Protein backbone atom coordinates (compact mmCIF):
# COMPACT_ATOMS: atom_id res chain seq x y z
CA UNK A 1 0.00 0.00 0.00
CA UNK A 2 2.82 2.41 0.94
CA UNK A 3 4.67 1.60 -2.31
CA UNK A 4 1.48 2.24 -4.32
CA UNK A 5 1.06 5.63 -2.63
CA UNK A 6 4.68 6.58 -3.38
CA UNK A 7 4.24 5.59 -7.04
CA UNK A 8 0.98 7.56 -7.25
CA UNK A 9 2.61 10.69 -5.77
CA UNK A 10 5.55 10.43 -8.17
CA UNK A 11 3.29 9.95 -11.18
CA UNK A 12 1.15 12.90 -10.09
CA UNK A 13 4.27 15.06 -9.75
CA UNK A 14 5.50 13.95 -13.19
CA UNK A 15 2.13 14.77 -14.75
CA UNK A 16 2.17 18.24 -13.22
CA UNK A 17 5.69 18.86 -14.61
CA UNK A 18 4.50 17.80 -18.07
CA UNK A 19 1.48 20.13 -17.82
CA UNK A 20 3.73 23.01 -16.77
CA UNK A 21 6.02 22.35 -19.73
CA UNK A 22 3.08 22.23 -22.16
CA UNK A 23 1.45 25.43 -20.91
CA UNK A 24 4.67 27.44 -20.96
CA UNK A 25 5.50 26.18 -24.44
CA UNK A 26 1.98 27.09 -25.58
CA UNK A 27 2.37 30.71 -24.46
CA UNK A 28 5.74 31.06 -26.19
CA UNK A 29 4.35 29.60 -29.43
CA UNK A 30 1.49 32.09 -29.29
CA UNK A 31 3.89 34.97 -29.59
CA UNK A 32 5.95 33.29 -32.28
CA UNK A 33 3.13 32.51 -34.71
CA UNK A 34 0.18 34.75 -33.85
CA UNK A 35 0.52 38.43 -34.69
CA UNK A 36 -2.95 40.01 -34.61
CA UNK A 37 -4.20 40.21 -31.03
CA UNK A 38 -5.47 43.80 -31.09
CA UNK A 39 -9.15 43.48 -30.24
CA UNK A 40 -11.43 44.85 -27.54
CA UNK A 41 -13.14 41.47 -27.27
CA UNK A 42 -11.88 39.64 -24.20
CA UNK A 43 -10.02 36.49 -25.21
CA UNK A 44 -9.07 34.90 -21.91
CA UNK A 45 -6.46 32.23 -21.34
CA UNK A 46 -6.61 30.45 -17.96
CA UNK A 47 -2.97 29.38 -17.84
CA UNK A 48 -3.60 25.63 -17.82
CA UNK A 49 -6.19 25.54 -15.03
CA UNK A 50 -8.79 22.86 -15.77
CA UNK A 51 -12.54 23.00 -15.27
CA UNK A 52 -14.38 20.30 -13.33
CA UNK A 53 -17.39 19.61 -11.10
CA UNK A 54 -15.11 18.57 -8.23
CA UNK A 55 -12.49 20.65 -6.42
CA UNK A 56 -12.40 24.37 -5.57
CA UNK A 57 -10.10 25.76 -8.31
CA UNK A 58 -11.61 23.55 -11.01
CA UNK A 59 -15.17 24.58 -10.09
CA UNK A 60 -14.16 28.26 -10.15
CA UNK A 61 -12.69 27.85 -13.65
CA UNK A 62 -15.90 26.17 -14.78
CA UNK A 63 -17.93 29.14 -13.49
CA UNK A 64 -15.68 31.59 -15.31
CA UNK A 65 -15.66 29.68 -18.60
CA UNK A 66 -19.45 29.73 -18.67
CA UNK A 67 -19.32 33.53 -18.97
CA UNK A 68 -15.81 34.03 -20.37
CA UNK A 69 -14.87 31.26 -22.85
CA UNK A 70 -11.21 30.29 -23.01
CA UNK A 71 -8.93 31.10 -25.94
CA UNK A 72 -5.85 28.92 -25.71
CA UNK A 73 -4.50 30.61 -28.86
CA UNK A 74 -4.52 34.27 -29.83
CA UNK A 75 -5.56 35.35 -26.32
CA UNK A 76 -5.24 38.95 -25.14
CA UNK A 77 -5.65 38.57 -21.36
CA UNK A 78 -4.55 35.94 -18.82
CA UNK A 79 -6.52 34.87 -15.74
CA UNK A 80 -4.71 32.82 -13.10
CA UNK A 81 -5.63 31.18 -9.79
CA UNK A 82 -3.02 31.42 -7.03
CA UNK A 83 -3.54 27.76 -6.06
CA UNK A 84 -3.34 26.47 -9.64
CA UNK A 85 -0.42 28.18 -11.38
CA UNK A 86 1.40 26.45 -14.24
CA UNK A 87 3.24 29.40 -15.79
CA UNK A 88 6.89 29.94 -14.81
CA UNK A 89 8.80 33.18 -14.25
CA UNK A 90 10.15 33.45 -17.82
CA UNK A 91 6.65 33.05 -19.27
CA UNK A 92 5.26 35.67 -16.90
CA UNK A 93 8.05 38.04 -17.99
CA UNK A 94 7.19 37.36 -21.63
CA UNK A 95 3.54 38.23 -21.00
CA UNK A 96 4.60 41.48 -19.35
CA UNK A 97 6.96 42.26 -22.23
CA UNK A 98 4.11 41.76 -24.73
CA UNK A 99 1.73 43.89 -22.61
CA UNK A 100 -0.76 41.10 -22.04
CA UNK A 101 -2.74 41.95 -18.87
CA UNK A 102 -2.72 39.38 -16.07
CA UNK A 103 -5.51 38.98 -13.51
CA UNK A 104 -4.77 36.89 -10.42
CA UNK A 105 -7.46 35.39 -8.20
CA UNK A 106 -5.54 35.23 -4.91
CA UNK A 107 -6.59 32.57 -2.42
CA UNK A 108 -4.09 31.47 0.22
CA UNK A 109 -0.34 31.44 0.76
CA UNK A 110 2.05 28.94 2.36
CA UNK A 111 2.93 29.01 6.07
CA UNK A 112 3.90 26.47 8.77
CA UNK A 113 0.41 26.04 10.29
CA UNK A 114 -0.83 24.02 7.32
CA UNK A 115 2.10 23.35 4.97
CA UNK A 116 4.77 20.85 6.02
CA UNK A 117 7.10 21.47 3.06
CA UNK A 118 9.38 24.38 2.20
CA UNK A 119 6.78 27.14 2.56
CA UNK A 120 9.30 29.92 1.97
CA UNK A 121 10.29 28.42 -1.38
CA UNK A 122 6.65 28.05 -2.41
CA UNK A 123 5.85 31.64 -1.43
CA UNK A 124 8.85 32.87 -3.40
CA UNK A 125 7.44 31.20 -6.53
CA UNK A 126 3.95 32.57 -5.85
CA UNK A 127 5.26 36.10 -5.23
CA UNK A 128 6.48 36.36 -8.83
CA UNK A 129 2.99 36.24 -10.30
CA UNK A 130 1.55 38.11 -7.30
CA UNK A 131 3.66 41.20 -7.96
CA UNK A 132 3.60 40.88 -11.77
CA UNK A 133 -0.20 40.80 -12.09
CA UNK A 134 -2.02 43.86 -13.39
CA UNK A 135 -4.99 43.26 -11.11
CA UNK A 136 -5.72 41.03 -8.12
CA UNK A 137 -8.98 39.70 -6.76
CA UNK A 138 -8.24 38.80 -3.13
CA UNK A 139 -10.82 36.29 -1.95
CA UNK A 140 -11.09 37.95 1.47
CA UNK A 141 -9.49 40.59 3.65
CA UNK A 142 -7.72 37.75 5.41
CA UNK A 143 -6.35 36.58 2.06
CA UNK A 144 -4.95 40.06 1.44
CA UNK A 145 -3.48 40.20 4.95
CA UNK A 146 -1.79 36.79 4.57
CA UNK A 147 -0.48 37.71 1.12
CA UNK A 148 1.08 40.93 2.36
CA UNK A 149 2.61 39.09 5.31
CA UNK A 150 4.23 36.31 3.25
CA UNK A 151 4.49 37.68 -0.29
CA UNK A 152 5.27 41.31 0.50
CA UNK A 153 3.41 44.60 0.06
CA UNK A 154 1.93 44.91 -3.41
CA UNK A 155 1.99 48.17 -5.37
CA UNK A 156 -0.47 47.21 -8.15
CA UNK A 157 -4.26 47.44 -8.31
CA UNK A 158 -6.72 45.04 -6.76
CA UNK A 159 -9.81 44.57 -4.62
CA UNK A 160 -11.54 42.16 -2.26
CA UNK A 161 -13.94 39.94 -4.21
CA UNK A 162 -15.46 37.10 -2.24
CA UNK A 163 -16.27 33.81 -3.92
CA UNK A 164 -19.79 33.55 -5.29
CA UNK A 165 -22.76 31.24 -5.51
CA UNK A 166 -25.66 30.76 -7.90
CA UNK A 167 -28.47 31.50 -5.44
CA UNK A 168 -31.03 30.06 -7.85
CA UNK A 169 -29.28 26.68 -7.73
CA UNK A 170 -28.21 26.61 -4.09
CA UNK A 171 -31.45 27.31 -2.25
CA UNK A 172 -33.55 25.84 0.58
CA UNK A 173 -35.69 22.93 -0.54
CA UNK A 174 -38.77 23.82 1.46
CA UNK A 175 -39.17 20.10 2.24
CA UNK A 176 -38.55 18.29 5.50
CA UNK A 177 -36.59 15.12 4.77
CA UNK A 178 -36.46 13.80 8.33
CA UNK A 179 -37.42 14.69 11.89
CA UNK A 180 -33.73 14.73 12.82
CA UNK A 181 -31.68 17.92 13.11
CA UNK A 182 -28.78 17.33 10.75
CA UNK A 183 -25.45 19.13 10.87
CA UNK A 184 -23.26 18.95 7.77
CA UNK A 185 -19.48 18.88 7.28
CA UNK A 186 -18.08 18.93 3.73
CA UNK A 187 -14.64 18.95 2.14
CA UNK A 188 -11.61 16.97 1.11
CA UNK A 189 -10.23 16.15 4.54
CA UNK A 190 -6.73 14.66 4.80
CA UNK A 191 -5.20 13.10 7.91
CA UNK A 192 -3.58 16.38 8.91
CA UNK A 193 -7.08 17.87 9.11
CA UNK A 194 -8.66 15.01 11.06
CA UNK A 195 -9.44 17.48 13.85
CA UNK A 196 -12.26 18.84 11.66
CA UNK A 197 -14.12 15.59 12.21
CA UNK A 198 -12.68 14.26 15.50
CA UNK A 199 -13.65 17.38 17.47
CA UNK A 200 -17.20 17.38 16.12
CA UNK A 201 -17.64 13.67 16.94
CA UNK A 202 -16.51 14.42 20.52
CA UNK A 203 -19.01 17.27 20.69
CA UNK A 204 -21.81 15.13 19.28
CA UNK A 205 -21.11 12.32 21.75
CA UNK A 206 -21.69 14.66 24.66
CA UNK A 207 -24.96 16.01 23.25
CA UNK A 208 -26.89 12.91 22.22
CA UNK A 209 -27.86 11.99 25.77
CA UNK A 210 -30.09 15.07 25.84
CA UNK A 211 -30.65 15.68 22.10
CA UNK A 212 -31.58 12.30 20.63
CA UNK A 213 -32.67 13.73 17.27
CA UNK A 214 -29.21 15.13 16.37
CA UNK A 215 -27.42 13.78 13.30
CA UNK A 216 -24.16 14.49 11.47
CA UNK A 217 -23.54 14.11 7.72
CA UNK A 218 -19.92 14.13 6.54
CA UNK A 219 -19.72 14.63 2.77
CA UNK A 220 -16.59 14.55 0.64
CA UNK A 221 -13.30 12.72 0.32
CA UNK A 222 -12.09 11.73 3.80
CA UNK A 223 -8.61 10.20 3.72
CA UNK A 224 -8.94 8.53 7.14
CA UNK A 225 -12.51 7.31 6.63
CA UNK A 226 -11.78 3.73 7.78
CA UNK A 227 -10.34 5.04 11.04
CA UNK A 228 -13.40 7.20 11.65
CA UNK A 229 -15.80 4.34 10.91
CA UNK A 230 -14.02 2.19 13.52
CA UNK A 231 -14.06 5.04 16.04
CA UNK A 232 -17.74 5.74 15.46
CA UNK A 233 -18.57 2.07 15.96
CA UNK A 234 -16.56 1.96 19.21
CA UNK A 235 -18.50 4.98 20.49
CA UNK A 236 -21.79 3.42 19.35
CA UNK A 237 -22.59 6.47 17.22
CA UNK A 238 -23.35 4.54 14.02
CA UNK A 239 -26.96 5.70 13.89
CA UNK A 240 -25.98 9.33 14.46
CA UNK A 241 -23.32 9.81 11.76
CA UNK A 242 -23.51 9.26 7.99
CA UNK A 243 -20.66 9.47 5.48
CA UNK A 244 -21.44 10.65 1.94
CA UNK A 245 -18.76 9.98 -0.65
CA UNK A 246 -17.07 12.62 -2.80
CA UNK A 247 -19.73 14.55 -4.70
CA UNK A 248 -19.91 16.76 -7.77
CA UNK A 249 -21.06 20.38 -7.98
CA UNK A 250 -24.26 19.12 -9.61
CA UNK A 251 -24.98 16.89 -6.59
CA UNK A 252 -24.04 19.54 -4.01
CA UNK A 253 -27.39 21.44 -3.70
CA UNK A 254 -29.24 18.31 -2.57
CA UNK A 255 -26.57 17.52 0.02
CA UNK A 256 -27.04 20.97 1.57
CA UNK A 257 -30.83 20.73 1.34
CA UNK A 258 -30.81 17.53 3.37
CA UNK A 259 -29.10 19.29 6.27
CA UNK A 260 -30.28 21.88 8.80
CA UNK A 261 -26.97 23.55 9.65
CA UNK A 262 -23.35 23.61 8.53
CA UNK A 263 -20.19 23.13 10.61
CA UNK A 264 -16.62 24.00 9.73
CA UNK A 265 -13.80 24.33 12.22
CA UNK A 266 -11.15 24.49 9.50
CA UNK A 267 -8.53 26.91 10.77
CA UNK A 268 -7.61 30.05 8.80
CA UNK A 269 -9.71 29.15 5.77
CA UNK A 270 -9.50 32.03 3.29
CA UNK A 271 -12.90 32.08 1.60
CA UNK A 272 -14.48 28.62 1.43
CA UNK A 273 -17.14 28.39 -1.27
CA UNK A 274 -18.81 25.66 0.79
CA UNK A 275 -19.70 28.19 3.50
CA UNK A 276 -21.26 30.50 0.90
CA UNK A 277 -23.17 27.59 -0.65
CA UNK A 278 -24.41 26.58 2.80
CA UNK A 279 -25.64 30.13 3.51
CA UNK A 280 -27.40 30.24 0.15
CA UNK A 281 -29.07 26.94 1.01
CA UNK A 282 -30.42 28.48 4.20
CA UNK A 283 -28.02 26.72 6.58
CA UNK A 284 -26.78 28.59 9.66
CA UNK A 285 -23.02 28.15 10.01
CA UNK A 286 -21.04 27.13 13.11
CA UNK A 287 -17.44 28.05 12.34
CA UNK A 288 -13.92 28.63 13.60
CA UNK A 289 -13.66 32.39 14.07
CA UNK A 290 -10.48 32.56 12.01
CA UNK A 291 -9.30 33.26 8.47
CA UNK A 292 -11.85 34.79 6.11
CA UNK A 293 -15.00 33.05 7.35
CA UNK A 294 -15.94 35.81 9.85
CA UNK A 295 -16.19 38.10 6.80
CA UNK A 296 -18.73 35.76 5.20
CA UNK A 297 -21.00 34.92 8.14
CA UNK A 298 -22.62 37.58 10.33
CA UNK A 299 -24.05 37.24 13.83
CA UNK A 300 -27.57 36.53 12.52
CA UNK A 301 -26.55 33.74 10.13
CA UNK A 302 -24.03 31.83 12.21
CA UNK A 303 -21.91 31.48 15.34
CA UNK A 304 -18.15 31.99 15.49
CA UNK A 305 -16.08 29.82 17.83
CA UNK A 306 -13.24 31.73 19.41
CA UNK A 307 -9.66 30.72 18.61
CA UNK A 308 -6.45 32.74 18.76
CA UNK A 309 -4.49 33.83 15.69
CA UNK A 310 -1.52 31.60 14.99
CA UNK A 311 0.52 31.12 11.80
CA UNK A 312 2.47 28.15 13.15
CA UNK A 313 -0.01 25.88 14.91
CA UNK A 314 -3.61 24.91 14.20
CA UNK A 315 -6.02 26.25 16.80
CA UNK A 316 -9.10 24.15 17.58
CA UNK A 317 -12.27 25.44 19.31
CA UNK A 318 -13.23 24.01 22.71
CA UNK A 319 -15.68 21.12 22.64
CA UNK A 320 -17.92 22.89 25.16
CA UNK A 321 -18.08 25.98 22.91
CA UNK A 322 -18.97 23.80 19.92
CA UNK A 323 -21.74 22.10 21.89
CA UNK A 324 -23.17 25.45 23.04
CA UNK A 325 -23.07 26.67 19.45
CA UNK A 326 -24.86 23.58 18.15
CA UNK A 327 -27.59 23.97 20.77
CA UNK A 328 -28.05 27.67 20.01
CA UNK A 329 -28.41 26.97 16.30
CA UNK A 330 -30.96 24.21 16.96
CA UNK A 331 -32.96 26.53 19.17
CA UNK A 332 -32.87 29.42 16.67
CA UNK A 333 -32.93 27.47 13.41
CA UNK A 334 -35.82 29.29 11.69
CA UNK A 335 -34.56 32.85 12.15
CA UNK A 336 -30.93 31.94 11.48
CA UNK A 337 -31.87 30.02 8.36
CA UNK A 338 -33.72 33.03 6.92
CA UNK A 339 -30.78 35.27 7.80
CA UNK A 340 -28.34 32.88 6.11
CA UNK A 341 -30.31 32.92 2.87
CA UNK A 342 -30.58 36.73 2.89
CA UNK A 343 -26.85 37.02 3.63
CA UNK A 344 -25.98 34.96 0.54
CA UNK A 345 -28.39 36.73 -1.81
CA UNK A 346 -27.30 40.22 -0.74
CA UNK A 347 -23.55 39.61 -0.65
CA UNK A 348 -22.43 36.60 -2.68
CA UNK A 349 -24.72 36.14 -5.67
CA UNK A 350 -22.78 35.18 -8.78
CA UNK A 351 -24.30 38.05 -10.81
CA UNK A 352 -22.22 40.64 -8.93
CA UNK A 353 -19.08 38.45 -9.13
CA UNK A 354 -19.41 38.20 -12.91
CA UNK A 355 -20.21 41.92 -13.25
CA UNK A 356 -16.99 42.87 -11.44
CA UNK A 357 -15.00 40.56 -13.71
CA UNK A 358 -16.57 42.15 -16.79
CA UNK A 359 -15.75 45.64 -15.54
CA UNK A 360 -12.13 44.87 -14.63
CA UNK A 361 -11.47 42.98 -17.87
CA UNK A 362 -12.97 45.81 -19.90
CA UNK A 363 -10.83 48.36 -18.04
CA UNK A 364 -7.63 46.38 -18.62
CA UNK A 365 -8.31 45.93 -22.33
CA UNK A 366 -9.54 49.43 -23.07
Coordinates of C-alpha atoms in Angstrom, one line a residue:
X1 CA 0.0 0.0 0.0
X2 CA 2.8 2.4 0.9
X3 CA 4.7 1.6 -2.3
X4 CA 1.5 2.2 -4.3
X5 CA 1.1 5.6 -2.6
X6 CA 4.7 6.6 -3.4
X7 CA 4.2 5.6 -7.0
X8 CA 1.0 7.6 -7.3
X9 CA 2.6 10.7 -5.8
X10 CA 5.6 10.4 -8.2
X11 CA 3.3 10.0 -11.2
X12 CA 1.1 12.9 -10.1
X13 CA 4.3 15.1 -9.8
X14 CA 5.5 13.9 -13.2
X15 CA 2.1 14.8 -14.8
X16 CA 2.2 18.2 -13.2
X17 CA 5.7 18.9 -14.6
X18 CA 4.5 17.8 -18.1
X19 CA 1.5 20.1 -17.8
X20 CA 3.7 23.0 -16.8
X21 CA 6.0 22.4 -19.7
X22 CA 3.1 22.2 -22.2
X23 CA 1.4 25.4 -20.9
X24 CA 4.7 27.4 -21.0
X25 CA 5.5 26.2 -24.4
X26 CA 2.0 27.1 -25.6
X27 CA 2.4 30.7 -24.5
X28 CA 5.7 31.1 -26.2
X29 CA 4.4 29.6 -29.4
X30 CA 1.5 32.1 -29.3
X31 CA 3.9 35.0 -29.6
X32 CA 5.9 33.3 -32.3
X33 CA 3.1 32.5 -34.7
X34 CA 0.2 34.8 -33.9
X35 CA 0.5 38.4 -34.7
X36 CA -3.0 40.0 -34.6
X37 CA -4.2 40.2 -31.0
X38 CA -5.5 43.8 -31.1
X39 CA -9.2 43.5 -30.2
X40 CA -11.4 44.9 -27.5
X41 CA -13.1 41.5 -27.3
X42 CA -11.9 39.6 -24.2
X43 CA -10.0 36.5 -25.2
X44 CA -9.1 34.9 -21.9
X45 CA -6.5 32.2 -21.3
X46 CA -6.6 30.4 -18.0
X47 CA -3.0 29.4 -17.8
X48 CA -3.6 25.6 -17.8
X49 CA -6.2 25.5 -15.0
X50 CA -8.8 22.9 -15.8
X51 CA -12.5 23.0 -15.3
X52 CA -14.4 20.3 -13.3
X53 CA -17.4 19.6 -11.1
X54 CA -15.1 18.6 -8.2
X55 CA -12.5 20.7 -6.4
X56 CA -12.4 24.4 -5.6
X57 CA -10.1 25.8 -8.3
X58 CA -11.6 23.6 -11.0
X59 CA -15.2 24.6 -10.1
X60 CA -14.2 28.3 -10.2
X61 CA -12.7 27.9 -13.6
X62 CA -15.9 26.2 -14.8
X63 CA -17.9 29.1 -13.5
X64 CA -15.7 31.6 -15.3
X65 CA -15.7 29.7 -18.6
X66 CA -19.5 29.7 -18.7
X67 CA -19.3 33.5 -19.0
X68 CA -15.8 34.0 -20.4
X69 CA -14.9 31.3 -22.8
X70 CA -11.2 30.3 -23.0
X71 CA -8.9 31.1 -25.9
X72 CA -5.8 28.9 -25.7
X73 CA -4.5 30.6 -28.9
X74 CA -4.5 34.3 -29.8
X75 CA -5.6 35.4 -26.3
X76 CA -5.2 38.9 -25.1
X77 CA -5.6 38.6 -21.4
X78 CA -4.6 35.9 -18.8
X79 CA -6.5 34.9 -15.7
X80 CA -4.7 32.8 -13.1
X81 CA -5.6 31.2 -9.8
X82 CA -3.0 31.4 -7.0
X83 CA -3.5 27.8 -6.1
X84 CA -3.3 26.5 -9.6
X85 CA -0.4 28.2 -11.4
X86 CA 1.4 26.4 -14.2
X87 CA 3.2 29.4 -15.8
X88 CA 6.9 29.9 -14.8
X89 CA 8.8 33.2 -14.3
X90 CA 10.1 33.5 -17.8
X91 CA 6.6 33.0 -19.3
X92 CA 5.3 35.7 -16.9
X93 CA 8.1 38.0 -18.0
X94 CA 7.2 37.4 -21.6
X95 CA 3.5 38.2 -21.0
X96 CA 4.6 41.5 -19.4
X97 CA 7.0 42.3 -22.2
X98 CA 4.1 41.8 -24.7
X99 CA 1.7 43.9 -22.6
X100 CA -0.8 41.1 -22.0
X101 CA -2.7 42.0 -18.9
X102 CA -2.7 39.4 -16.1
X103 CA -5.5 39.0 -13.5
X104 CA -4.8 36.9 -10.4
X105 CA -7.5 35.4 -8.2
X106 CA -5.5 35.2 -4.9
X107 CA -6.6 32.6 -2.4
X108 CA -4.1 31.5 0.2
X109 CA -0.3 31.4 0.8
X110 CA 2.1 28.9 2.4
X111 CA 2.9 29.0 6.1
X112 CA 3.9 26.5 8.8
X113 CA 0.4 26.0 10.3
X114 CA -0.8 24.0 7.3
X115 CA 2.1 23.4 5.0
X116 CA 4.8 20.9 6.0
X117 CA 7.1 21.5 3.1
X118 CA 9.4 24.4 2.2
X119 CA 6.8 27.1 2.6
X120 CA 9.3 29.9 2.0
X121 CA 10.3 28.4 -1.4
X122 CA 6.6 28.0 -2.4
X123 CA 5.9 31.6 -1.4
X124 CA 8.8 32.9 -3.4
X125 CA 7.4 31.2 -6.5
X126 CA 3.9 32.6 -5.8
X127 CA 5.3 36.1 -5.2
X128 CA 6.5 36.4 -8.8
X129 CA 3.0 36.2 -10.3
X130 CA 1.5 38.1 -7.3
X131 CA 3.7 41.2 -8.0
X132 CA 3.6 40.9 -11.8
X133 CA -0.2 40.8 -12.1
X134 CA -2.0 43.9 -13.4
X135 CA -5.0 43.3 -11.1
X136 CA -5.7 41.0 -8.1
X137 CA -9.0 39.7 -6.8
X138 CA -8.2 38.8 -3.1
X139 CA -10.8 36.3 -2.0
X140 CA -11.1 37.9 1.5
X141 CA -9.5 40.6 3.6
X142 CA -7.7 37.7 5.4
X143 CA -6.4 36.6 2.1
X144 CA -4.9 40.1 1.4
X145 CA -3.5 40.2 4.9
X146 CA -1.8 36.8 4.6
X147 CA -0.5 37.7 1.1
X148 CA 1.1 40.9 2.4
X149 CA 2.6 39.1 5.3
X150 CA 4.2 36.3 3.3
X151 CA 4.5 37.7 -0.3
X152 CA 5.3 41.3 0.5
X153 CA 3.4 44.6 0.1
X154 CA 1.9 44.9 -3.4
X155 CA 2.0 48.2 -5.4
X156 CA -0.5 47.2 -8.1
X157 CA -4.3 47.4 -8.3
X158 CA -6.7 45.0 -6.8
X159 CA -9.8 44.6 -4.6
X160 CA -11.5 42.2 -2.3
X161 CA -13.9 39.9 -4.2
X162 CA -15.5 37.1 -2.2
X163 CA -16.3 33.8 -3.9
X164 CA -19.8 33.5 -5.3
X165 CA -22.8 31.2 -5.5
X166 CA -25.7 30.8 -7.9
X167 CA -28.5 31.5 -5.4
X168 CA -31.0 30.1 -7.8
X169 CA -29.3 26.7 -7.7
X170 CA -28.2 26.6 -4.1
X171 CA -31.4 27.3 -2.2
X172 CA -33.6 25.8 0.6
X173 CA -35.7 22.9 -0.5
X174 CA -38.8 23.8 1.5
X175 CA -39.2 20.1 2.2
X176 CA -38.5 18.3 5.5
X177 CA -36.6 15.1 4.8
X178 CA -36.5 13.8 8.3
X179 CA -37.4 14.7 11.9
X180 CA -33.7 14.7 12.8
X181 CA -31.7 17.9 13.1
X182 CA -28.8 17.3 10.8
X183 CA -25.5 19.1 10.9
X184 CA -23.3 19.0 7.8
X185 CA -19.5 18.9 7.3
X186 CA -18.1 18.9 3.7
X187 CA -14.6 19.0 2.1
X188 CA -11.6 17.0 1.1
X189 CA -10.2 16.1 4.5
X190 CA -6.7 14.7 4.8
X191 CA -5.2 13.1 7.9
X192 CA -3.6 16.4 8.9
X193 CA -7.1 17.9 9.1
X194 CA -8.7 15.0 11.1
X195 CA -9.4 17.5 13.9
X196 CA -12.3 18.8 11.7
X197 CA -14.1 15.6 12.2
X198 CA -12.7 14.3 15.5
X199 CA -13.6 17.4 17.5
X200 CA -17.2 17.4 16.1
X201 CA -17.6 13.7 16.9
X202 CA -16.5 14.4 20.5
X203 CA -19.0 17.3 20.7
X204 CA -21.8 15.1 19.3
X205 CA -21.1 12.3 21.7
X206 CA -21.7 14.7 24.7
X207 CA -25.0 16.0 23.3
X208 CA -26.9 12.9 22.2
X209 CA -27.9 12.0 25.8
X210 CA -30.1 15.1 25.8
X211 CA -30.6 15.7 22.1
X212 CA -31.6 12.3 20.6
X213 CA -32.7 13.7 17.3
X214 CA -29.2 15.1 16.4
X215 CA -27.4 13.8 13.3
X216 CA -24.2 14.5 11.5
X217 CA -23.5 14.1 7.7
X218 CA -19.9 14.1 6.5
X219 CA -19.7 14.6 2.8
X220 CA -16.6 14.5 0.6
X221 CA -13.3 12.7 0.3
X222 CA -12.1 11.7 3.8
X223 CA -8.6 10.2 3.7
X224 CA -8.9 8.5 7.1
X225 CA -12.5 7.3 6.6
X226 CA -11.8 3.7 7.8
X227 CA -10.3 5.0 11.0
X228 CA -13.4 7.2 11.7
X229 CA -15.8 4.3 10.9
X230 CA -14.0 2.2 13.5
X231 CA -14.1 5.0 16.0
X232 CA -17.7 5.7 15.5
X233 CA -18.6 2.1 16.0
X234 CA -16.6 2.0 19.2
X235 CA -18.5 5.0 20.5
X236 CA -21.8 3.4 19.4
X237 CA -22.6 6.5 17.2
X238 CA -23.3 4.5 14.0
X239 CA -27.0 5.7 13.9
X240 CA -26.0 9.3 14.5
X241 CA -23.3 9.8 11.8
X242 CA -23.5 9.3 8.0
X243 CA -20.7 9.5 5.5
X244 CA -21.4 10.7 1.9
X245 CA -18.8 10.0 -0.7
X246 CA -17.1 12.6 -2.8
X247 CA -19.7 14.6 -4.7
X248 CA -19.9 16.8 -7.8
X249 CA -21.1 20.4 -8.0
X250 CA -24.3 19.1 -9.6
X251 CA -25.0 16.9 -6.6
X252 CA -24.0 19.5 -4.0
X253 CA -27.4 21.4 -3.7
X254 CA -29.2 18.3 -2.6
X255 CA -26.6 17.5 0.0
X256 CA -27.0 21.0 1.6
X257 CA -30.8 20.7 1.3
X258 CA -30.8 17.5 3.4
X259 CA -29.1 19.3 6.3
X260 CA -30.3 21.9 8.8
X261 CA -27.0 23.6 9.7
X262 CA -23.4 23.6 8.5
X263 CA -20.2 23.1 10.6
X264 CA -16.6 24.0 9.7
X265 CA -13.8 24.3 12.2
X266 CA -11.1 24.5 9.5
X267 CA -8.5 26.9 10.8
X268 CA -7.6 30.0 8.8
X269 CA -9.7 29.2 5.8
X270 CA -9.5 32.0 3.3
X271 CA -12.9 32.1 1.6
X272 CA -14.5 28.6 1.4
X273 CA -17.1 28.4 -1.3
X274 CA -18.8 25.7 0.8
X275 CA -19.7 28.2 3.5
X276 CA -21.3 30.5 0.9
X277 CA -23.2 27.6 -0.7
X278 CA -24.4 26.6 2.8
X279 CA -25.6 30.1 3.5
X280 CA -27.4 30.2 0.2
X281 CA -29.1 26.9 1.0
X282 CA -30.4 28.5 4.2
X283 CA -28.0 26.7 6.6
X284 CA -26.8 28.6 9.7
X285 CA -23.0 28.1 10.0
X286 CA -21.0 27.1 13.1
X287 CA -17.4 28.1 12.3
X288 CA -13.9 28.6 13.6
X289 CA -13.7 32.4 14.1
X290 CA -10.5 32.6 12.0
X291 CA -9.3 33.3 8.5
X292 CA -11.8 34.8 6.1
X293 CA -15.0 33.0 7.4
X294 CA -15.9 35.8 9.9
X295 CA -16.2 38.1 6.8
X296 CA -18.7 35.8 5.2
X297 CA -21.0 34.9 8.1
X298 CA -22.6 37.6 10.3
X299 CA -24.1 37.2 13.8
X300 CA -27.6 36.5 12.5
X301 CA -26.6 33.7 10.1
X302 CA -24.0 31.8 12.2
X303 CA -21.9 31.5 15.3
X304 CA -18.2 32.0 15.5
X305 CA -16.1 29.8 17.8
X306 CA -13.2 31.7 19.4
X307 CA -9.7 30.7 18.6
X308 CA -6.5 32.7 18.8
X309 CA -4.5 33.8 15.7
X310 CA -1.5 31.6 15.0
X311 CA 0.5 31.1 11.8
X312 CA 2.5 28.1 13.2
X313 CA 0.0 25.9 14.9
X314 CA -3.6 24.9 14.2
X315 CA -6.0 26.3 16.8
X316 CA -9.1 24.2 17.6
X317 CA -12.3 25.4 19.3
X318 CA -13.2 24.0 22.7
X319 CA -15.7 21.1 22.6
X320 CA -17.9 22.9 25.2
X321 CA -18.1 26.0 22.9
X322 CA -19.0 23.8 19.9
X323 CA -21.7 22.1 21.9
X324 CA -23.2 25.5 23.0
X325 CA -23.1 26.7 19.4
X326 CA -24.9 23.6 18.1
X327 CA -27.6 24.0 20.8
X328 CA -28.0 27.7 20.0
X329 CA -28.4 27.0 16.3
X330 CA -31.0 24.2 17.0
X331 CA -33.0 26.5 19.2
X332 CA -32.9 29.4 16.7
X333 CA -32.9 27.5 13.4
X334 CA -35.8 29.3 11.7
X335 CA -34.6 32.8 12.1
X336 CA -30.9 31.9 11.5
X337 CA -31.9 30.0 8.4
X338 CA -33.7 33.0 6.9
X339 CA -30.8 35.3 7.8
X340 CA -28.3 32.9 6.1
X341 CA -30.3 32.9 2.9
X342 CA -30.6 36.7 2.9
X343 CA -26.9 37.0 3.6
X344 CA -26.0 35.0 0.5
X345 CA -28.4 36.7 -1.8
X346 CA -27.3 40.2 -0.7
X347 CA -23.6 39.6 -0.7
X348 CA -22.4 36.6 -2.7
X349 CA -24.7 36.1 -5.7
X350 CA -22.8 35.2 -8.8
X351 CA -24.3 38.1 -10.8
X352 CA -22.2 40.6 -8.9
X353 CA -19.1 38.5 -9.1
X354 CA -19.4 38.2 -12.9
X355 CA -20.2 41.9 -13.2
X356 CA -17.0 42.9 -11.4
X357 CA -15.0 40.6 -13.7
X358 CA -16.6 42.1 -16.8
X359 CA -15.7 45.6 -15.5
X360 CA -12.1 44.9 -14.6
X361 CA -11.5 43.0 -17.9
X362 CA -13.0 45.8 -19.9
X363 CA -10.8 48.4 -18.0
X364 CA -7.6 46.4 -18.6
X365 CA -8.3 45.9 -22.3
X366 CA -9.5 49.4 -23.1

